[in-house]
Structure formats: C-alpha cells, structure tokens
Backbone as ProteinMPNN parsed JSONL, in Angstrom:
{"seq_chain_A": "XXXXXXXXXXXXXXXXXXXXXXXXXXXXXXXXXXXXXXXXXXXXXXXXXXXXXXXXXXXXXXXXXXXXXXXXXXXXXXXXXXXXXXXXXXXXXXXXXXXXXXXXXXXXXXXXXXXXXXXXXXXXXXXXXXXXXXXXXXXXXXXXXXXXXXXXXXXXXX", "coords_chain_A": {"N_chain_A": [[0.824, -1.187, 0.0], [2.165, 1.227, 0.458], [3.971, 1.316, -1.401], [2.3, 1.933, -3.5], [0.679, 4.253, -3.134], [2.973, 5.947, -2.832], [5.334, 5.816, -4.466], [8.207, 5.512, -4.151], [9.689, 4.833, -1.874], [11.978, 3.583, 0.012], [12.098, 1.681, 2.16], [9.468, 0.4, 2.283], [9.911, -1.138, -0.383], [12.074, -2.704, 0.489], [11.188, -4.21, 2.566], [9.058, -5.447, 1.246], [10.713, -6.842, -0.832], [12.267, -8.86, 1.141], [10.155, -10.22, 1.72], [9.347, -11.543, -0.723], [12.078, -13.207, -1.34], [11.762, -14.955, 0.998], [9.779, -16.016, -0.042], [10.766, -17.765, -2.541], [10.307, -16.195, -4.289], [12.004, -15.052, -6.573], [12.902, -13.283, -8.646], [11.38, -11.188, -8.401], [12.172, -10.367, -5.767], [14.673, -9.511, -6.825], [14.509, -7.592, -8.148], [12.952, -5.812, -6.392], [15.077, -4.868, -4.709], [16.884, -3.943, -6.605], [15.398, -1.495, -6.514], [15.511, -0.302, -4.418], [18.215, -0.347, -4.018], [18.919, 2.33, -6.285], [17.045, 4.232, -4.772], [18.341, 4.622, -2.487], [21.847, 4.23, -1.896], [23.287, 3.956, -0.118], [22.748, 2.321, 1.783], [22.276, -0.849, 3.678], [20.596, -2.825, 3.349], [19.596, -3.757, 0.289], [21.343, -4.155, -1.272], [22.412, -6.935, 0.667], [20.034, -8.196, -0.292], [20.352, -8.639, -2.885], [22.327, -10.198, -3.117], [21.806, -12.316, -1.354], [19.985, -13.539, -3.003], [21.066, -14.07, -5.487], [23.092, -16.212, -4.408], [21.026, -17.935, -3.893], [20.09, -19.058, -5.937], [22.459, -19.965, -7.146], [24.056, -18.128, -8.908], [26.052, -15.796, -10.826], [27.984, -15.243, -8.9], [30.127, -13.726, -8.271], [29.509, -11.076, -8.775], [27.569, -11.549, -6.764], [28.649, -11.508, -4.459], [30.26, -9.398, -4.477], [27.911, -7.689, -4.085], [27.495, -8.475, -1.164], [29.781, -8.157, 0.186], [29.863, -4.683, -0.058], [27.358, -4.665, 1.221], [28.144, -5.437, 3.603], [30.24, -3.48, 3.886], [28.795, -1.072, 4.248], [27.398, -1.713, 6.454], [28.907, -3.442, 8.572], [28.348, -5.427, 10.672], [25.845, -6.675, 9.354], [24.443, -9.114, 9.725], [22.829, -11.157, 8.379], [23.927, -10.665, 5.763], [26.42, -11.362, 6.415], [26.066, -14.195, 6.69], [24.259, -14.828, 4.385], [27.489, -14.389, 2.473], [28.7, -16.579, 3.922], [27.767, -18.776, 2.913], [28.232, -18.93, -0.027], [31.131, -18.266, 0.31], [31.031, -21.444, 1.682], [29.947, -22.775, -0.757], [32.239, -21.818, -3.144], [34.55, -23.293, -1.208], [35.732, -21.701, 0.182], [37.056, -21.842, 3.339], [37.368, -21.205, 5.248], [37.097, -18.555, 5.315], [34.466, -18.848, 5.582], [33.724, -20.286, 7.663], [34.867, -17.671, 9.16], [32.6, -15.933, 8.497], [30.196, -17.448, 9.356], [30.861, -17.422, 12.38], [30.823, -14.704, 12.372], [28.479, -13.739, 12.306], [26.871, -15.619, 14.546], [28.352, -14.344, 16.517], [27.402, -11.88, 16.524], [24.35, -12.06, 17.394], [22.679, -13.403, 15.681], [21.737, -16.173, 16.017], [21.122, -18.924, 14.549], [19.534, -21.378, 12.735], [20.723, -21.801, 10.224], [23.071, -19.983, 10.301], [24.544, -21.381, 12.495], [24.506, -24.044, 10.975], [25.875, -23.822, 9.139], [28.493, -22.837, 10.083], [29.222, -25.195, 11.251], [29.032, -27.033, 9.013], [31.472, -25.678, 8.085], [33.936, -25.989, 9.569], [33.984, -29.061, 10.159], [34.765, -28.972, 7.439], [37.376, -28.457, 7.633], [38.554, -29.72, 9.301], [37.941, -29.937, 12.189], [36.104, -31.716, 13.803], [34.243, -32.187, 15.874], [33.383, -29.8, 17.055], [31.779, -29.086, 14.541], [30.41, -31.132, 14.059], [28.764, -30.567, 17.044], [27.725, -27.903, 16.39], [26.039, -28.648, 14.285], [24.395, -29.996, 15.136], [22.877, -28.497, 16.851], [22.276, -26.878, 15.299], [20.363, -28.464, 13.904], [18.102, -29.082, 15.626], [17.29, -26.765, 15.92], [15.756, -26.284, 13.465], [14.788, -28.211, 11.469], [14.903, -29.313, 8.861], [17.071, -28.106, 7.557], [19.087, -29.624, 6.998], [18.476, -30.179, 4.159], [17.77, -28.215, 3.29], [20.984, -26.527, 3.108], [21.131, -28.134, 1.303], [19.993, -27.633, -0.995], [20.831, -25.461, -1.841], [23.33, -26.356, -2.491], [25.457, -27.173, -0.924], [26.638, -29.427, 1.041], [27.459, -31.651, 4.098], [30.975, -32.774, 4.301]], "CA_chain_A": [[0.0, 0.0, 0.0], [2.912, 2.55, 0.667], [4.366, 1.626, -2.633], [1.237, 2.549, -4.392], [1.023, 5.553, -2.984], [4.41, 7.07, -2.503], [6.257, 5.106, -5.153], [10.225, 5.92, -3.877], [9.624, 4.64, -0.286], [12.97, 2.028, -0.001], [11.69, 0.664, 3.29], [8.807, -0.341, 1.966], [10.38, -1.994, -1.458], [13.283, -3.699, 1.058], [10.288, -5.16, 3.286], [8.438, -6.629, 0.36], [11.875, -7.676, -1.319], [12.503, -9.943, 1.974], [9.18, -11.233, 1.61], [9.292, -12.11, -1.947], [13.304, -13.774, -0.97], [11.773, -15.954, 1.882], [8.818, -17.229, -0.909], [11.2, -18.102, -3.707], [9.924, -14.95, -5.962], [13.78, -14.257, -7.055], [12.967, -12.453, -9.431], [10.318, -10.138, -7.702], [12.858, -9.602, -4.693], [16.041, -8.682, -7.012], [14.063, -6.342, -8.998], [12.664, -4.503, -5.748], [16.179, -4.564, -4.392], [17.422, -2.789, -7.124], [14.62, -0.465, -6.342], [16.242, 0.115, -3.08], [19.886, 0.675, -4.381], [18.794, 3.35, -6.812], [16.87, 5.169, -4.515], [19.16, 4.835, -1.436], [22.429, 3.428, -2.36], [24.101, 3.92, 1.053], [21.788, 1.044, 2.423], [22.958, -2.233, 2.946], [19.361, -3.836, 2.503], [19.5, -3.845, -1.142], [22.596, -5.691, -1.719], [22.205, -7.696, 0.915], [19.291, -9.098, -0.527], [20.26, -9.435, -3.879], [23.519, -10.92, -2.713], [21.18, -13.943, -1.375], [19.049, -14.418, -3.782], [22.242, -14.688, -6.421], [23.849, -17.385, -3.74], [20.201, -18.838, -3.295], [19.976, -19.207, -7.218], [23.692, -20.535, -7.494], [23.919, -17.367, -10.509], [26.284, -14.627, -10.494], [28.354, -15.483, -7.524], [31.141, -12.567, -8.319], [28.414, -10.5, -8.542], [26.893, -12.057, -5.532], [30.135, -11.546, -3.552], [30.355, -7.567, -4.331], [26.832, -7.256, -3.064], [27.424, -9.17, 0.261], [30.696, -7.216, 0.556], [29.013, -3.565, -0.621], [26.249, -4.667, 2.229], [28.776, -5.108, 5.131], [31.004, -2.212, 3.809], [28.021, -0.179, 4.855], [27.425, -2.074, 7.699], [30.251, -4.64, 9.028], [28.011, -6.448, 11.243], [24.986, -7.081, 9.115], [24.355, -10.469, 10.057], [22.365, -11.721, 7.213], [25.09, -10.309, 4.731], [26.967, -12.711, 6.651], [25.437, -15.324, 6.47], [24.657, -15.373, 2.95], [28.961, -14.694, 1.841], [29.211, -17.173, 4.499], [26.681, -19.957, 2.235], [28.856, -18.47, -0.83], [32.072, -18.949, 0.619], [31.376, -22.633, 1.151], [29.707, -23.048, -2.034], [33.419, -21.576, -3.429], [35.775, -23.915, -0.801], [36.411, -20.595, 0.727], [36.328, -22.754, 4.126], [38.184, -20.549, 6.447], [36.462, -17.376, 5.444], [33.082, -19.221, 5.897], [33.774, -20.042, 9.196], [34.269, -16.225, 10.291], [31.427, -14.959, 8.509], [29.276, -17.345, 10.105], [31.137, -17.069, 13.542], [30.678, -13.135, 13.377], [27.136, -13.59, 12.529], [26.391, -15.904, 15.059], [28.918, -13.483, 17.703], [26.598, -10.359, 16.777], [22.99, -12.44, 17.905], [22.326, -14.42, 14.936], [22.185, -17.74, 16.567], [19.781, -19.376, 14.134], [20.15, -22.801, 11.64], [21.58, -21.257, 9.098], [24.527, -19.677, 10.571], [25.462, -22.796, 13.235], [25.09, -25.354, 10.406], [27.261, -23.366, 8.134], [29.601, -22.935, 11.134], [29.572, -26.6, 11.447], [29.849, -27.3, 8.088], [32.99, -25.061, 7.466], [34.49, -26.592, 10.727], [34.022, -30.213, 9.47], [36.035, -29.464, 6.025], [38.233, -27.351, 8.289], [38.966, -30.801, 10.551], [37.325, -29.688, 13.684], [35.06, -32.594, 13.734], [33.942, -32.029, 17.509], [33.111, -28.46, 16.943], [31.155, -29.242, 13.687], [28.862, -31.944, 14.957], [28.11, -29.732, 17.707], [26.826, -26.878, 16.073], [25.179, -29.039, 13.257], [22.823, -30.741, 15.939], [22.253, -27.449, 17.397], [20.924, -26.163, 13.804], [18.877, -29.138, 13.615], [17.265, -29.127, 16.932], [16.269, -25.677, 15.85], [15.012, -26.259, 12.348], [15.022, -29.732, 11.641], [14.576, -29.234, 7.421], [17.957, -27.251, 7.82], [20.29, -29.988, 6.08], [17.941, -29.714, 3.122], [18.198, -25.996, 2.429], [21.699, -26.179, 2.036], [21.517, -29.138, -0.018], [19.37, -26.723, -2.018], [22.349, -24.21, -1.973], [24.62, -27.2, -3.625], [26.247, -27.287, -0.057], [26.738, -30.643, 1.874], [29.087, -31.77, 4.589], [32.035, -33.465, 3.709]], "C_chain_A": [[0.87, 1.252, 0.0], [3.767, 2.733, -0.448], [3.365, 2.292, -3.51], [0.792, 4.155, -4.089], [2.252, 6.783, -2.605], [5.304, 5.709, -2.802], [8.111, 4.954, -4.899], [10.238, 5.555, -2.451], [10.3, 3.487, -0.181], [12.609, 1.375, 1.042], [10.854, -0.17, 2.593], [9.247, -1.324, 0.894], [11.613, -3.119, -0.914], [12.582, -4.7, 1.568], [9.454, -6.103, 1.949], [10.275, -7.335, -0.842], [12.306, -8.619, -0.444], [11.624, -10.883, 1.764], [8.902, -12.479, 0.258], [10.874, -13.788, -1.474], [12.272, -14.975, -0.199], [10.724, -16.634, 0.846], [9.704, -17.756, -2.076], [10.796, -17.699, -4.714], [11.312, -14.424, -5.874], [13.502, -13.279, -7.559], [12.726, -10.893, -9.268], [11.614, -9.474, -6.537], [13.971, -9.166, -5.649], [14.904, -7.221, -7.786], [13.713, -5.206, -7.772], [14.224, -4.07, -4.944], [17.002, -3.34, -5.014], [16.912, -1.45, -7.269], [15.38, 0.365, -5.434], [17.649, 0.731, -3.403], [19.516, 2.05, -4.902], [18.069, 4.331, -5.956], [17.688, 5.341, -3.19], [20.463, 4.268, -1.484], [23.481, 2.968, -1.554], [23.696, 3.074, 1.88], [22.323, -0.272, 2.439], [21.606, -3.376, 2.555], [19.658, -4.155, 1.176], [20.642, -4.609, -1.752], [22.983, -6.495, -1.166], [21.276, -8.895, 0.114], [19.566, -9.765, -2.117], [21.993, -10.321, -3.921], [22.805, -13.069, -2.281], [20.187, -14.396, -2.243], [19.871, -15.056, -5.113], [22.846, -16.066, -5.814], [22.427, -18.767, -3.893], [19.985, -19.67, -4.69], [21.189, -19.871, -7.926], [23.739, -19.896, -8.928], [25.169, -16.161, -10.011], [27.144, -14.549, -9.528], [29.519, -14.309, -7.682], [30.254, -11.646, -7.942], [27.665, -10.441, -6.953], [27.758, -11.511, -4.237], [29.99, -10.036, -3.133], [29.238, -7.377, -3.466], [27.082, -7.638, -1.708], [28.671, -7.959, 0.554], [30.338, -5.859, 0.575], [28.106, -3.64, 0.76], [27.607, -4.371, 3.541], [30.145, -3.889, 4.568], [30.257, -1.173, 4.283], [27.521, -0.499, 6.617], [28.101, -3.275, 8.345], [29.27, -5.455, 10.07], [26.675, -6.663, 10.961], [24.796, -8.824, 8.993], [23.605, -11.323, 9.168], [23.013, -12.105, 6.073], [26.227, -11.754, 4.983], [27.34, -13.535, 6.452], [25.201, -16.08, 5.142], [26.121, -15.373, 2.019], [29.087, -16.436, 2.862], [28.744, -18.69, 3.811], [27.67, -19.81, 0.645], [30.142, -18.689, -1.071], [32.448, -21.127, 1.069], [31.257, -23.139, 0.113], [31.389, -23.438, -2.882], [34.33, -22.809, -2.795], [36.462, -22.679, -0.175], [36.18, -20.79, 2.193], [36.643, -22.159, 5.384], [36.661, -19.189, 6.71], [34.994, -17.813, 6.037], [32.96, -19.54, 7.1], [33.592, -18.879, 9.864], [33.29, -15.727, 10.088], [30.64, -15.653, 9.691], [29.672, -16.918, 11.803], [30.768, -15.458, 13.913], [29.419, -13.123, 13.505], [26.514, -14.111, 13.975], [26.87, -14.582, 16.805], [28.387, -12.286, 17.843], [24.989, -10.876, 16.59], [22.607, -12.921, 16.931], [22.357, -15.528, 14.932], [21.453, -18.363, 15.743], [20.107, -20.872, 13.52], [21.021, -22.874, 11.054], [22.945, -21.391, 9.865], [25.098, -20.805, 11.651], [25.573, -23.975, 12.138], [26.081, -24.978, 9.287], [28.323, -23.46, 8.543], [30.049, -24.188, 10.979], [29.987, -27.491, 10.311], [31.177, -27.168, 8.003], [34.261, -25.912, 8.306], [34.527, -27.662, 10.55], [34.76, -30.265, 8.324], [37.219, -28.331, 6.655], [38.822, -28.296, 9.373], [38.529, -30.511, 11.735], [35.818, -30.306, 13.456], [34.319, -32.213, 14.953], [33.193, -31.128, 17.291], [32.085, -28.623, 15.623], [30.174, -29.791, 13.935], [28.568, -30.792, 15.969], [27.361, -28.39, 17.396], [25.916, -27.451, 14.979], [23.848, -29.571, 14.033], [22.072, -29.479, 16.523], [21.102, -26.767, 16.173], [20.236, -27.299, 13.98], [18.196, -29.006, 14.465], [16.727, -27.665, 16.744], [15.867, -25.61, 14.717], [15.356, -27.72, 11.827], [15.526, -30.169, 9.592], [16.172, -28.653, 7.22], [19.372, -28.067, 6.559], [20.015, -30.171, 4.443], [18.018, -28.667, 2.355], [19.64, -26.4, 2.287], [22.263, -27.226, 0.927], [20.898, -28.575, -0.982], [20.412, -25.853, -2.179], [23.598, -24.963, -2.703], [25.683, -26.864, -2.032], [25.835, -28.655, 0.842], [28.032, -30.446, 2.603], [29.494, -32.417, 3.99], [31.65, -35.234, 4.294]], "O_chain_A": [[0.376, 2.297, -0.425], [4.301, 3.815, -0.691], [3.724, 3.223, -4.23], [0.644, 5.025, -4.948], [2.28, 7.966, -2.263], [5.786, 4.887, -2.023], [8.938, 4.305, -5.539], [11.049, 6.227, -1.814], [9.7, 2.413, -0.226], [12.82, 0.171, 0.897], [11.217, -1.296, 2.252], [8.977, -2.488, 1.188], [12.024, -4.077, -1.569], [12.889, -5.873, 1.355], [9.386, -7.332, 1.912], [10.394, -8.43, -1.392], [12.877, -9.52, -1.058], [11.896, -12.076, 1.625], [8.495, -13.641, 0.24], [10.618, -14.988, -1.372], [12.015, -15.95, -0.905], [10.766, -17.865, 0.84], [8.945, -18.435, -2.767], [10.756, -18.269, -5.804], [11.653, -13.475, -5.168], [13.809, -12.223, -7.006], [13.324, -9.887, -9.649], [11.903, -8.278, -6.515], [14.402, -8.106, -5.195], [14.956, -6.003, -7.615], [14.01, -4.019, -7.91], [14.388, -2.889, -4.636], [17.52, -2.342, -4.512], [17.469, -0.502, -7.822], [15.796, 1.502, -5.659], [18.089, 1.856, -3.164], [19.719, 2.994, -4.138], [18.36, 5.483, -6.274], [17.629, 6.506, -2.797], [20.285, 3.269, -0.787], [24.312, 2.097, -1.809], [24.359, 3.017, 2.915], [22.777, -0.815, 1.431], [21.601, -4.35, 1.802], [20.143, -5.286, 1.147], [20.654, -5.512, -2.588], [23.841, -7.186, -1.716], [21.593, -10.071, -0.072], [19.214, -10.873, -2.523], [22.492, -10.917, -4.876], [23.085, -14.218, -2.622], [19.643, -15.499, -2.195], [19.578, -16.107, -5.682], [23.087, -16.988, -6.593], [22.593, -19.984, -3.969], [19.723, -20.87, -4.607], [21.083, -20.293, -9.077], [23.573, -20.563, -9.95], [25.133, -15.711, -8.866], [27.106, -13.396, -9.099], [29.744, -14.012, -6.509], [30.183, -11.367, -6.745], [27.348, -9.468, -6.268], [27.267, -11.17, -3.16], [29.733, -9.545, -2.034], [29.38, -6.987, -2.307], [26.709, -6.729, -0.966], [28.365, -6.92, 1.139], [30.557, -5.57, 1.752], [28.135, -2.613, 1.439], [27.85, -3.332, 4.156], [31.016, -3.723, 5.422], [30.896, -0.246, 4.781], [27.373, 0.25, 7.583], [27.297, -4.178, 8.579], [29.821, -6.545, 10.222], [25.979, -6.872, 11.954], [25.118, -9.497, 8.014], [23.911, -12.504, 9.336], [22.949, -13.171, 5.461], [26.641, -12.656, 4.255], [28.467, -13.902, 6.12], [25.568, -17.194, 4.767], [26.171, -16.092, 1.021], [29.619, -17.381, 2.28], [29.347, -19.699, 4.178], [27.777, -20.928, 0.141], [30.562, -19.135, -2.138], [33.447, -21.823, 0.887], [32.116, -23.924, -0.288], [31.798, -24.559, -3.183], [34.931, -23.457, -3.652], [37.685, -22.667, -0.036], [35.252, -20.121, 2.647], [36.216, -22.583, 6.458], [35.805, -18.978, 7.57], [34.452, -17.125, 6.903], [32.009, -19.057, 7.715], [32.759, -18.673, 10.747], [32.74, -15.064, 10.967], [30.355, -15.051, 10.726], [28.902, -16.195, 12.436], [30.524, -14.973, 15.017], [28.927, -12.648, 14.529], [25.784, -13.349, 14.608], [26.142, -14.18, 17.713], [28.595, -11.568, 18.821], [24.305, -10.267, 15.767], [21.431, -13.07, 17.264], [22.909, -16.138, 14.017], [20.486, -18.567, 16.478], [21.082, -21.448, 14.003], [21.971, -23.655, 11.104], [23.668, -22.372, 10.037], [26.296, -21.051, 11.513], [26.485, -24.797, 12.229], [26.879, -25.714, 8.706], [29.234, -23.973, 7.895], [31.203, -24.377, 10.593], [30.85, -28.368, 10.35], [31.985, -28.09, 7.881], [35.28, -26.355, 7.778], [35.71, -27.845, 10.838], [35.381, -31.285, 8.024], [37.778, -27.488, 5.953], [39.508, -27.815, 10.275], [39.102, -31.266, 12.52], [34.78, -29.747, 13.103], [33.322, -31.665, 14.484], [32.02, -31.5, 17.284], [31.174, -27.863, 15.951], [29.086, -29.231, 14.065], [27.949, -29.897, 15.395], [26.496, -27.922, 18.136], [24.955, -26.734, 14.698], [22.674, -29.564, 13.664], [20.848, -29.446, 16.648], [19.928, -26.401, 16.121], [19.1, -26.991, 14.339], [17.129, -28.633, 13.978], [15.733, -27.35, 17.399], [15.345, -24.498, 14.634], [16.512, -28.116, 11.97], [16.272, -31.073, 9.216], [16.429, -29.089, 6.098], [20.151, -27.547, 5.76], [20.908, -30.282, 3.603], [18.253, -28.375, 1.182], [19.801, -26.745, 1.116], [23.206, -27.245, 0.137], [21.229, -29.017, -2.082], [20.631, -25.789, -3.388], [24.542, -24.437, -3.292], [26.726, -26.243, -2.242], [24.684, -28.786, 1.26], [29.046, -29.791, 2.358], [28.859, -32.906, 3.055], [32.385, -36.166, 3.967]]}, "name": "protein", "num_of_chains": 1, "seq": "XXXXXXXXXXXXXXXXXXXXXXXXXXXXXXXXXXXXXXXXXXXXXXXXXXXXXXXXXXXXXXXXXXXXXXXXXXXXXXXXXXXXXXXXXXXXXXXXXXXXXXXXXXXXXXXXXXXXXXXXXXXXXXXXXXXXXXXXXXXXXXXXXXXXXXXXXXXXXX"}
C-alpha cells in the first residue's frame, strides 16, 4: 500500500523484497532490491538481498560476492550479509572465510540454523570434527529441514 502511494519509499520496497526472498519470488525480490539501491544506495538492505538471492539461485556469484561485501562495507556487522557470503564462501571452498562470517554472525545475535550449520559445516572441512557436529545438531534441533536448504544451496558436509 505505501508503494502505491508514494512510489520511492525504499523501506517499503526492502520489506516486500525480503518477503518475496523468503517465498522463492527471485525475481520479484532482485528487482525490488534494485529499487532500493537506486533510490538509497548507502543502504545495505538492497545488496544484501540481492547478494542472497544470487547465492540462493547458485547465478552470479562474483556479482553475488560484491553485493554481500558492498552490504557489510556499509554495515560490518549485518548479520544476514553474513550469512549469505558465508553460504557463498562454502559453495566456493572458501572454508576458512566461511567459518568467520558465520562465527561473526552468530557473535553479533544471529544464533539461528543457518549460521550454526554453516559454522559446522565449514568446521568439518576445516577438521574440527567435535566443533562441527556440535553446532550441526544445534541447527537441527532448531530447524530440523535445515540440512535440506543447504543441499538446495549445492552445499553438503564433507
């Protein structure tokens, strides 16, 4: 409703660009994303999001990269941004880096699936078996579907 009447309103085009992201409308969320850059470009919403929907789409991943980077250059502890280089970086074998993203995410209140089974991933092809299982049961015990998604992301453990 606040797009339809006051067409340039980036909150509103960031909030329905998440929404679109969490239904699997790619398309719908990069397009309002890029709504968001152009009218605010100092934001890290907007290339956050199209940072995950490039990783979520396995498209673009250079591309994908700048945005995630571009997002936490504006804000260094966007925890989403994270999260998705951190899904990006394993994708890549980038197994170190994927560890800190998710570690910072989870170290600035992002405790969620995502970021502990990524953790636990990275930490498993990183030899810290101990430390891997333990945060992988933790993501499941809080989303149980969890080793699915990133087998949708073209990420498995080792």
């Amino acid at each position: 409703q606040v797009i339809r009447m006051r067409g340039d309103h980036p909150g509103a085009y960031y909030r329905r660009s998440e929404v679109y992201l969490a239904q699997g409308e790619f398309d719908l969320a990069m397009a309002d994303a890029d709504r968001v850059i152009n009218i605010v470009p100092d934001t890290p919403g907007g290339y956050r999001v199209r940072c995950e929907v490039r990783v979520a789409r396995n498209v673009e991943l250079d591309a994908a990269r700048r945005d995630c980077d571009q997002a936490l250059e504006i804000n260094s502890i966007d925890t989403a941004a994270l999260a998705a280089r951190g899904v990006l970086n394993l994708r890549t074998g980038a197994n170190q880096q994927a560890w800190a993203d998710f570690d910072a995410a989870i170290f600035n209140g992002r405790r969620v699936a995502q970021t502990l089974y990524g953790r636990g991933i990275a930490s498993l092809r990183l030899g810290r078996a101990r430390e891997g299982r333990t945060d992988m049961v933790a993501a499941e015990q809080l989303q149980s579907e969890i080793e699915a998604t990133f087998a949708g992301y073209g990420v498995t453990p080792p």
